[in-house]
Amino acid sequence: MKDTFYSIITGSGRYIPTQVIKNKKFLKNEFYNSNGEKIPKTNEEIVAKLQNITEIEERRYVTDSQKASDIAFLAAEEALESNGTNKEELDYIIVAQNFGDIRHNNLKSTYCPSIAAKVKHKLEIVNPYCVAYDITFGCPGWIQALIQADYYIRSGEAKKDSSHRYRNPFTHFRPS
């Protein structure tokens, strides 16, 4: 009988940017509809409506020197520390994101190397079988990342324990 594996979240990490931007900052913006026409309402009305719909009163911005990969690394580092996980035992690093890595004052988004690969590098993981990839899926991406991680665990493909350290995840694809 095959062993049944279950997914359990045993640690978590986060990074909360330090710059707080209140909604009143957007009172100086111009707002346009989907046709590119300026919305014929005052900015006060537009900002109030957006706050009413989203309940967002403020946003957090990263510093000019930070990119998505930097804050993903900080969150990953905290997640590993939160339960004492050995980073070399990770089978996968899955990063859910929606716009790649962007430097301040640069409109160019970079997707390669992936943010997950950059996190693996910043964590200084030497395990060559730790697979790192991004899911570019917008807001629900984190749910899809959990679904994929759960699949790997339930299938037996991933299991964080030292008995399979450095195992080749592609051995079942080798011809006999």
CSV table of C-alpha atoms in Angstrom, one decimal:
chain,number,residue,atom,x,y,z
A,1,MET,CA,0.0,0.0,0.0
A,2,LYS,CA,1.3,3.4,-1.0
A,3,ASP,CA,2.0,5.9,1.8
A,4,THR,CA,-0.3,8.9,1.9
A,5,PHE,CA,1.3,12.3,2.2
A,6,TYR,CA,-0.4,15.4,3.4
A,7,SER,CA,0.6,19.0,3.1
A,8,ILE,CA,1.1,21.0,6.3
A,9,ILE,CA,2.2,24.6,6.5
A,10,THR,CA,4.9,24.5,9.2
A,11,GLY,CA,6.3,27.9,8.8
A,12,SER,CA,5.7,31.3,7.2
A,13,GLY,CA,7.5,34.4,6.4
A,14,ARG,CA,6.7,37.9,5.2
A,15,TYR,CA,8.2,41.3,4.4
A,16,ILE,CA,6.2,44.4,5.0
A,17,PRO,CA,7.7,47.4,3.1
A,18,THR,CA,8.5,50.4,5.3
A,19,GLN,CA,7.2,53.3,3.1
A,20,VAL,CA,3.5,54.0,3.9
A,21,ILE,CA,1.6,55.8,1.2
A,22,LYS,CA,-1.8,57.1,2.2
A,23,ASN,CA,-4.7,57.5,-0.3
A,24,LYS,CA,-4.4,61.3,-0.2
A,25,LYS,CA,-1.2,61.0,-2.3
A,26,PHE,CA,-3.4,59.9,-5.2
A,27,LEU,CA,-5.4,63.2,-5.1
A,28,LYS,CA,-2.8,64.7,-7.5
A,29,ASN,CA,-3.1,61.9,-10.1
A,30,GLU,CA,-5.2,61.9,-13.2
A,31,PHE,CA,-7.7,59.0,-13.7
A,32,TYR,CA,-8.9,57.6,-17.0
A,33,ASN,CA,-11.5,55.1,-18.0
A,34,SER,CA,-10.9,52.0,-20.2
A,35,ASN,CA,-11.4,54.2,-23.3
A,36,GLY,CA,-8.6,56.5,-22.3
A,37,GLU,CA,-10.9,59.4,-21.5
A,38,LYS,CA,-10.4,61.4,-18.3
A,39,ILE,CA,-13.0,60.4,-15.7
A,40,PRO,CA,-15.4,63.4,-15.2
A,41,LYS,CA,-15.3,63.3,-11.4
A,42,THR,CA,-13.1,65.0,-8.8
A,43,ASN,CA,-10.1,63.1,-7.6
A,44,GLU,CA,-11.6,63.2,-4.1
A,45,GLU,CA,-14.7,61.3,-5.4
A,46,ILE,CA,-12.5,58.8,-7.3
A,47,VAL,CA,-10.2,58.1,-4.4
A,48,ALA,CA,-13.1,57.8,-1.9
A,49,LYS,CA,-14.9,55.4,-4.3
A,50,LEU,CA,-11.8,53.2,-4.6
A,51,GLN,CA,-11.3,53.2,-0.9
A,52,ASN,CA,-15.0,52.3,-0.4
A,53,ILE,CA,-14.7,49.4,-2.9
A,54,THR,CA,-11.3,48.0,-1.8
A,55,GLU,CA,-11.3,49.2,1.9
A,56,ILE,CA,-7.6,50.1,1.2
A,57,GLU,CA,-6.6,53.2,3.2
A,58,GLU,CA,-2.8,53.0,2.6
A,59,ARG,CA,-0.3,51.0,0.6
A,60,ARG,CA,3.2,49.9,1.4
A,61,TYR,CA,6.0,50.6,-1.1
A,62,VAL,CA,9.5,49.1,-1.1
A,63,THR,CA,12.5,51.4,-1.0
A,64,ASP,CA,14.1,52.6,-4.2
A,65,SER,CA,16.9,50.0,-3.8
A,66,GLN,CA,14.6,47.0,-3.5
A,67,LYS,CA,13.1,44.7,-6.1
A,68,ALA,CA,10.5,41.9,-5.8
A,69,SER,CA,13.3,39.3,-5.5
A,70,ASP,CA,14.8,41.2,-2.5
A,71,ILE,CA,11.6,41.2,-0.5
A,72,ALA,CA,10.9,37.6,-1.6
A,73,PHE,CA,14.3,36.6,-0.2
A,74,LEU,CA,13.6,38.3,3.1
A,75,ALA,CA,10.2,36.6,3.4
A,76,ALA,CA,11.8,33.2,2.5
A,77,GLU,CA,14.5,33.7,5.0
A,78,GLU,CA,12.0,34.4,7.7
A,79,ALA,CA,9.9,31.4,6.7
A,80,LEU,CA,12.9,29.1,7.0
A,81,GLU,CA,13.8,30.5,10.4
A,82,SER,CA,10.2,30.3,11.7
A,83,ASN,CA,10.4,26.5,12.0
A,84,GLY,CA,14.1,25.8,11.7
A,85,THR,CA,14.0,24.3,8.2
A,86,ASN,CA,17.3,23.4,6.7
A,87,LYS,CA,17.4,25.3,3.3
A,88,GLU,CA,19.3,22.5,1.7
A,89,GLU,CA,16.3,20.1,2.3
A,90,LEU,CA,14.0,22.2,0.1
A,91,ASP,CA,12.7,20.3,-3.0
A,92,TYR,CA,11.1,23.4,-4.6
A,93,ILE,CA,11.0,27.1,-4.3
A,94,ILE,CA,7.8,28.4,-5.9
A,95,VAL,CA,7.3,32.1,-6.2
A,96,ALA,CA,3.9,33.5,-7.1
A,97,GLN,CA,4.2,37.0,-8.7
A,98,ASN,CA,2.5,39.1,-11.3
A,99,PHE,CA,5.1,41.5,-12.7
A,100,GLY,CA,8.6,40.2,-12.5
A,101,ASP,CA,11.6,42.0,-11.0
A,102,ILE,CA,11.7,45.7,-11.6
A,103,ARG,CA,14.3,48.3,-10.5
A,104,HIS,CA,13.2,51.7,-9.4
A,105,ASN,CA,12.6,54.2,-12.2
A,106,ASN,CA,12.7,51.4,-14.8
A,107,LEU,CA,9.7,50.3,-16.8
A,108,LYS,CA,11.4,47.1,-17.9
A,109,SER,CA,10.2,44.0,-16.1
A,110,THR,CA,12.6,41.0,-15.9
A,111,TYR,CA,11.3,37.5,-15.8
A,112,CYS,CA,14.6,35.7,-16.4
A,113,PRO,CA,16.2,34.5,-14.2
A,114,SER,CA,13.0,33.8,-12.3
A,115,ILE,CA,12.5,35.5,-8.9
A,116,ALA,CA,12.5,32.0,-7.4
A,117,ALA,CA,16.0,31.3,-8.8
A,118,LYS,CA,17.2,34.7,-7.4
A,119,VAL,CA,15.8,33.7,-4.0
A,120,LYS,CA,17.6,30.4,-4.2
A,121,HIS,CA,20.8,32.2,-5.0
A,122,LYS,CA,20.4,34.8,-2.2
A,123,LEU,CA,19.6,32.0,0.3
A,124,GLU,CA,22.9,30.4,-1.0
A,125,ILE,CA,21.3,27.0,-1.5
A,126,VAL,CA,23.8,24.6,-3.1
A,127,ASN,CA,21.4,21.7,-3.5
A,128,PRO,CA,21.3,21.3,-7.3
A,129,TYR,CA,18.0,19.4,-7.1
A,130,CYS,CA,16.1,22.2,-5.4
A,131,VAL,CA,13.8,23.3,-8.3
A,132,ALA,CA,13.0,27.1,-8.3
A,133,TYR,CA,10.4,28.6,-10.5
A,134,ASP,CA,7.8,31.4,-10.7
A,135,ILE,CA,4.1,31.3,-11.3
A,136,THR,CA,3.1,34.5,-13.1
A,137,PHE,CA,-0.6,34.3,-12.2
A,138,GLY,CA,-1.6,37.7,-10.7
A,139,CYS,CA,-3.4,38.0,-7.5
A,140,PRO,CA,-4.6,34.3,-7.2
A,141,GLY,CA,-1.0,33.1,-7.9
A,142,TRP,CA,-0.3,32.3,-4.2
A,143,ILE,CA,-3.3,29.8,-4.2
A,144,GLN,CA,-2.0,28.2,-7.4
A,145,ALA,CA,1.5,27.9,-5.8
A,146,LEU,CA,0.0,26.1,-2.8
A,147,ILE,CA,-2.0,23.8,-5.1
A,148,GLN,CA,1.2,22.9,-7.0
A,149,ALA,CA,3.2,22.5,-3.7
A,150,ASP,CA,0.4,20.2,-2.4
A,151,TYR,CA,0.5,18.2,-5.5
A,152,TYR,CA,4.3,17.6,-5.2
A,153,ILE,CA,3.9,16.6,-1.6
A,154,ARG,CA,0.9,14.3,-2.1
A,155,SER,CA,2.5,12.6,-5.1
A,156,GLY,CA,5.6,11.9,-3.1
A,157,GLU,CA,7.7,14.0,-5.5
A,158,ALA,CA,8.5,16.5,-2.7
A,159,LYS,CA,9.0,15.8,1.0
A,160,LYS,CA,11.1,17.9,3.2
A,161,ASP,CA,13.3,15.4,5.0
A,162,SER,CA,17.0,14.8,5.0
A,163,SER,CA,16.7,11.2,3.8
A,164,HIS,CA,16.3,12.3,0.2
A,165,ARG,CA,18.7,15.2,0.2
A,166,TYR,CA,20.2,15.8,-3.2
A,167,ARG,CA,18.1,13.1,-4.8
A,168,ASN,CA,17.5,13.7,-8.5
A,169,PRO,CA,13.8,14.6,-9.0
A,170,PHE,CA,14.0,13.4,-12.5
A,171,THR,CA,15.2,9.8,-11.8
A,172,HIS,CA,11.8,8.4,-12.8
A,173,PHE,CA,12.3,9.8,-16.3
A,174,ARG,CA,15.5,7.9,-16.9
A,175,PRO,CA,15.3,4.9,-19.3
A,176,SER,CA,15.9,1.6,-17.5
